[in-house]
Amino acid sequence: MVYKINPEKCLKCGLCVTQDCPEKAFVVVDKATENDGLTLYTVKIDEHKCTSCDTCFSHEWWCPAKAIVKG
Ligand code: SF4
Ligand code: SF4
């Protein structure tokens, strides 16, 4: 089972990168600052690091947008 981030749901808040993924599989691939000062993070799950432990998917607080999906 592969875990991915659904780009259509992702808010680019960056919260998932700060959570406690045991493999540190969440990586920021791009960072942009909006005119209002808000920073948006484009994030992915590194498929080579993710061990499909299910922790990020099963904890509702991990991603506020529920953008982490089993692919
Ligand atoms: S926590 Fe969810 S909404 Fe925020 S960047 Fe990560 S995947 Fe996207
Ligand atoms: S399934 Fe586990 S190893 Fe994979 S990204 Fe989520 S918390 Fe990290």
Short mmCIF file of N, CA and C and ligand atoms in Angstrom, two decimals:
data_model
loop_
_atom_site.label_atom_id
_atom_site.label_comp_id
_atom_site.label_asym_id
_atom_site.label_seq_id
_atom_site.Cartn_x
_atom_site.Cartn_y
_atom_site.Cartn_z
N MET A 1 0.85 -1.21 0.00
CA MET A 1 0.00 0.00 0.00
C MET A 1 0.88 1.26 0.00
N VAL A 2 0.61 2.15 -0.92
CA VAL A 2 1.39 3.39 -1.01
C VAL A 2 0.56 4.54 -0.43
N TYR A 3 1.22 5.38 0.33
CA TYR A 3 0.55 6.55 0.90
C TYR A 3 0.96 7.78 0.12
N LYS A 4 -0.03 8.60 -0.21
CA LYS A 4 0.24 9.78 -1.03
C LYS A 4 -0.51 10.97 -0.46
N ILE A 5 -0.17 12.13 -0.97
CA ILE A 5 -0.91 13.34 -0.64
C ILE A 5 -1.74 13.73 -1.86
N ASN A 6 -3.03 13.90 -1.63
CA ASN A 6 -3.92 14.31 -2.70
C ASN A 6 -3.78 15.82 -2.91
N PRO A 7 -3.19 16.25 -4.03
CA PRO A 7 -2.94 17.68 -4.23
C PRO A 7 -4.22 18.51 -4.33
N GLU A 8 -5.33 17.87 -4.65
CA GLU A 8 -6.60 18.61 -4.76
C GLU A 8 -7.18 18.92 -3.39
N LYS A 9 -6.81 18.16 -2.38
CA LYS A 9 -7.29 18.41 -1.02
C LYS A 9 -6.28 19.17 -0.17
N CYS A 10 -5.01 19.04 -0.50
CA CYS A 10 -3.95 19.61 0.34
C CYS A 10 -4.04 21.13 0.40
N LEU A 11 -3.95 21.66 1.63
CA LEU A 11 -4.01 23.10 1.88
C LEU A 11 -2.63 23.75 1.86
N LYS A 12 -1.60 22.92 1.74
CA LYS A 12 -0.20 23.40 1.73
C LYS A 12 0.19 24.07 3.04
N CYS A 13 -0.37 23.58 4.14
CA CYS A 13 -0.10 24.18 5.45
C CYS A 13 1.25 23.74 6.01
N GLY A 14 1.76 22.60 5.56
CA GLY A 14 3.06 22.12 6.04
C GLY A 14 3.01 21.38 7.37
N LEU A 15 1.84 21.22 7.96
CA LEU A 15 1.75 20.60 9.28
C LEU A 15 2.27 19.16 9.28
N CYS A 16 2.00 18.42 8.23
CA CYS A 16 2.39 17.00 8.19
C CYS A 16 3.90 16.82 8.32
N VAL A 17 4.66 17.78 7.82
CA VAL A 17 6.12 17.66 7.87
C VAL A 17 6.61 17.76 9.31
N THR A 18 5.85 18.45 10.16
CA THR A 18 6.26 18.63 11.55
C THR A 18 5.75 17.49 12.44
N GLN A 19 4.91 16.62 11.93
CA GLN A 19 4.40 15.51 12.73
C GLN A 19 5.46 14.43 12.84
N ASP A 20 5.14 13.37 13.57
CA ASP A 20 6.17 12.42 13.96
C ASP A 20 6.19 11.16 13.10
N CYS A 21 6.31 11.34 11.80
CA CYS A 21 6.46 10.17 10.92
C CYS A 21 7.75 9.44 11.30
N PRO A 22 7.66 8.17 11.63
CA PRO A 22 8.86 7.44 12.08
C PRO A 22 9.96 7.37 11.04
N GLU A 23 9.60 7.52 9.78
CA GLU A 23 10.60 7.44 8.71
C GLU A 23 10.96 8.82 8.15
N LYS A 24 10.36 9.86 8.71
CA LYS A 24 10.56 11.22 8.19
C LYS A 24 10.33 11.25 6.68
N ALA A 25 9.22 10.66 6.27
CA ALA A 25 8.94 10.50 4.84
C ALA A 25 8.27 11.73 4.21
N PHE A 26 7.75 12.63 5.05
CA PHE A 26 7.14 13.85 4.50
C PHE A 26 8.24 14.85 4.16
N VAL A 27 8.27 15.30 2.93
CA VAL A 27 9.31 16.24 2.52
C VAL A 27 8.69 17.45 1.82
N VAL A 28 9.28 18.59 2.05
CA VAL A 28 8.85 19.81 1.38
C VAL A 28 9.57 19.89 0.04
N VAL A 29 8.82 19.93 -1.04
CA VAL A 29 9.44 20.00 -2.37
C VAL A 29 9.41 21.43 -2.94
N ASP A 30 8.57 22.28 -2.35
CA ASP A 30 8.54 23.68 -2.78
C ASP A 30 7.91 24.52 -1.68
N LYS A 31 8.33 25.76 -1.60
CA LYS A 31 7.85 26.67 -0.57
C LYS A 31 7.65 28.02 -1.22
N ALA A 32 6.49 28.62 -1.02
CA ALA A 32 6.22 29.92 -1.65
C ALA A 32 5.54 30.84 -0.66
N THR A 33 5.91 32.10 -0.69
CA THR A 33 5.29 33.08 0.20
C THR A 33 4.31 33.93 -0.60
N GLU A 34 3.08 33.96 -0.15
CA GLU A 34 2.04 34.75 -0.80
C GLU A 34 2.23 36.24 -0.49
N ASN A 35 1.51 37.08 -1.19
CA ASN A 35 1.61 38.52 -0.97
C ASN A 35 1.24 38.92 0.45
N ASP A 36 0.33 38.15 1.06
CA ASP A 36 -0.09 38.47 2.42
C ASP A 36 0.84 37.90 3.49
N GLY A 37 1.95 37.28 3.06
CA GLY A 37 2.93 36.77 4.00
C GLY A 37 2.73 35.30 4.36
N LEU A 38 1.64 34.71 3.92
CA LEU A 38 1.39 33.30 4.21
C LEU A 38 2.35 32.43 3.41
N THR A 39 2.97 31.47 4.08
CA THR A 39 3.87 30.54 3.39
C THR A 39 3.13 29.26 3.06
N LEU A 40 3.23 28.85 1.82
CA LEU A 40 2.58 27.63 1.35
C LEU A 40 3.64 26.58 1.04
N TYR A 41 3.40 25.37 1.53
CA TYR A 41 4.37 24.29 1.37
C TYR A 41 3.80 23.22 0.43
N THR A 42 4.53 22.93 -0.61
CA THR A 42 4.18 21.79 -1.45
C THR A 42 4.93 20.59 -0.88
N VAL A 43 4.15 19.58 -0.47
CA VAL A 43 4.71 18.47 0.29
C VAL A 43 4.44 17.16 -0.44
N LYS A 44 5.35 16.21 -0.29
CA LYS A 44 5.08 14.87 -0.81
C LYS A 44 5.54 13.84 0.21
N ILE A 45 5.05 12.64 0.06
CA ILE A 45 5.52 11.51 0.86
C ILE A 45 6.54 10.77 0.02
N ASP A 46 7.75 10.66 0.55
CA ASP A 46 8.83 9.96 -0.17
C ASP A 46 8.53 8.47 -0.19
N GLU A 47 8.23 7.95 -1.36
CA GLU A 47 7.81 6.54 -1.47
C GLU A 47 8.95 5.58 -1.12
N HIS A 48 10.17 6.06 -1.15
CA HIS A 48 11.30 5.20 -0.81
C HIS A 48 11.52 5.12 0.70
N LYS A 49 10.95 6.09 1.43
CA LYS A 49 11.10 6.09 2.88
C LYS A 49 9.87 5.52 3.59
N CYS A 50 8.70 5.77 3.03
CA CYS A 50 7.45 5.37 3.68
C CYS A 50 7.37 3.84 3.80
N THR A 51 7.09 3.37 5.01
CA THR A 51 6.97 1.93 5.24
C THR A 51 5.50 1.51 5.38
N SER A 52 4.59 2.43 5.03
CA SER A 52 3.15 2.15 5.09
C SER A 52 2.71 1.74 6.49
N CYS A 53 3.25 2.42 7.49
CA CYS A 53 2.92 2.06 8.87
C CYS A 53 1.51 2.48 9.25
N ASP A 54 0.90 3.36 8.48
CA ASP A 54 -0.49 3.78 8.65
C ASP A 54 -0.69 4.86 9.71
N THR A 55 0.37 5.27 10.38
CA THR A 55 0.23 6.23 11.47
C THR A 55 -0.37 7.55 10.98
N CYS A 56 0.14 8.08 9.90
CA CYS A 56 -0.35 9.38 9.43
C CYS A 56 -1.80 9.29 8.97
N PHE A 57 -2.16 8.18 8.39
CA PHE A 57 -3.52 8.02 7.85
C PHE A 57 -4.54 7.81 8.96
N SER A 58 -4.15 7.11 9.99
CA SER A 58 -5.11 6.73 11.04
C SER A 58 -5.28 7.79 12.12
N HIS A 59 -4.44 8.81 12.14
CA HIS A 59 -4.57 9.89 13.12
C HIS A 59 -5.22 11.11 12.45
N GLU A 60 -6.45 11.38 12.81
CA GLU A 60 -7.21 12.43 12.11
C GLU A 60 -6.59 13.81 12.25
N TRP A 61 -5.89 14.03 13.37
CA TRP A 61 -5.32 15.36 13.60
C TRP A 61 -4.08 15.59 12.76
N TRP A 62 -3.56 14.55 12.13
CA TRP A 62 -2.28 14.67 11.42
C TRP A 62 -2.38 15.66 10.26
N CYS A 63 -3.45 15.55 9.51
CA CYS A 63 -3.67 16.46 8.38
C CYS A 63 -5.07 17.05 8.48
N PRO A 64 -5.18 18.36 8.64
CA PRO A 64 -6.49 18.99 8.81
C PRO A 64 -7.39 18.85 7.59
N ALA A 65 -6.80 18.60 6.43
CA ALA A 65 -7.60 18.52 5.20
C ALA A 65 -7.90 17.08 4.80
N LYS A 66 -7.40 16.13 5.61
CA LYS A 66 -7.55 14.70 5.26
C LYS A 66 -7.06 14.44 3.82
N ALA A 67 -5.92 15.01 3.54
CA ALA A 67 -5.36 14.92 2.19
C ALA A 67 -4.43 13.72 2.02
N ILE A 68 -4.14 13.01 3.11
CA ILE A 68 -3.29 11.83 3.01
C ILE A 68 -4.17 10.66 2.61
N VAL A 69 -3.79 10.01 1.53
CA VAL A 69 -4.64 8.94 1.00
C VAL A 69 -3.82 7.69 0.75
N LYS A 70 -4.49 6.55 0.81
CA LYS A 70 -3.87 5.30 0.41
C LYS A 70 -4.03 5.16 -1.10
N GLY A 71 -2.92 5.01 -1.80
CA GLY A 71 -3.00 5.05 -3.25
C GLY A 71 -3.03 3.70 -3.93
S1 SF4 B 1 -0.97 18.55 6.68
FE1 SF4 B 1 -2.35 17.95 5.01
S2 SF4 B 1 -3.06 19.90 4.15
FE2 SF4 B 1 -1.23 20.35 5.34
S3 SF4 B 1 0.48 20.24 3.85
FE3 SF4 B 1 0.27 18.21 4.82
S4 SF4 B 1 -1.03 17.05 3.43
FE4 SF4 B 1 -1.30 19.23 2.93
S1 SF4 B 2 2.51 5.64 6.50
FE1 SF4 B 2 3.97 5.83 8.23
S2 SF4 B 2 6.03 5.89 7.27
FE2 SF4 B 2 4.49 6.36 5.67
S3 SF4 B 2 4.36 8.59 5.63
FE3 SF4 B 2 2.71 7.85 7.00
S4 SF4 B 2 3.63 7.90 9.09
FE4 SF4 B 2 5.30 8.03 7.58
#
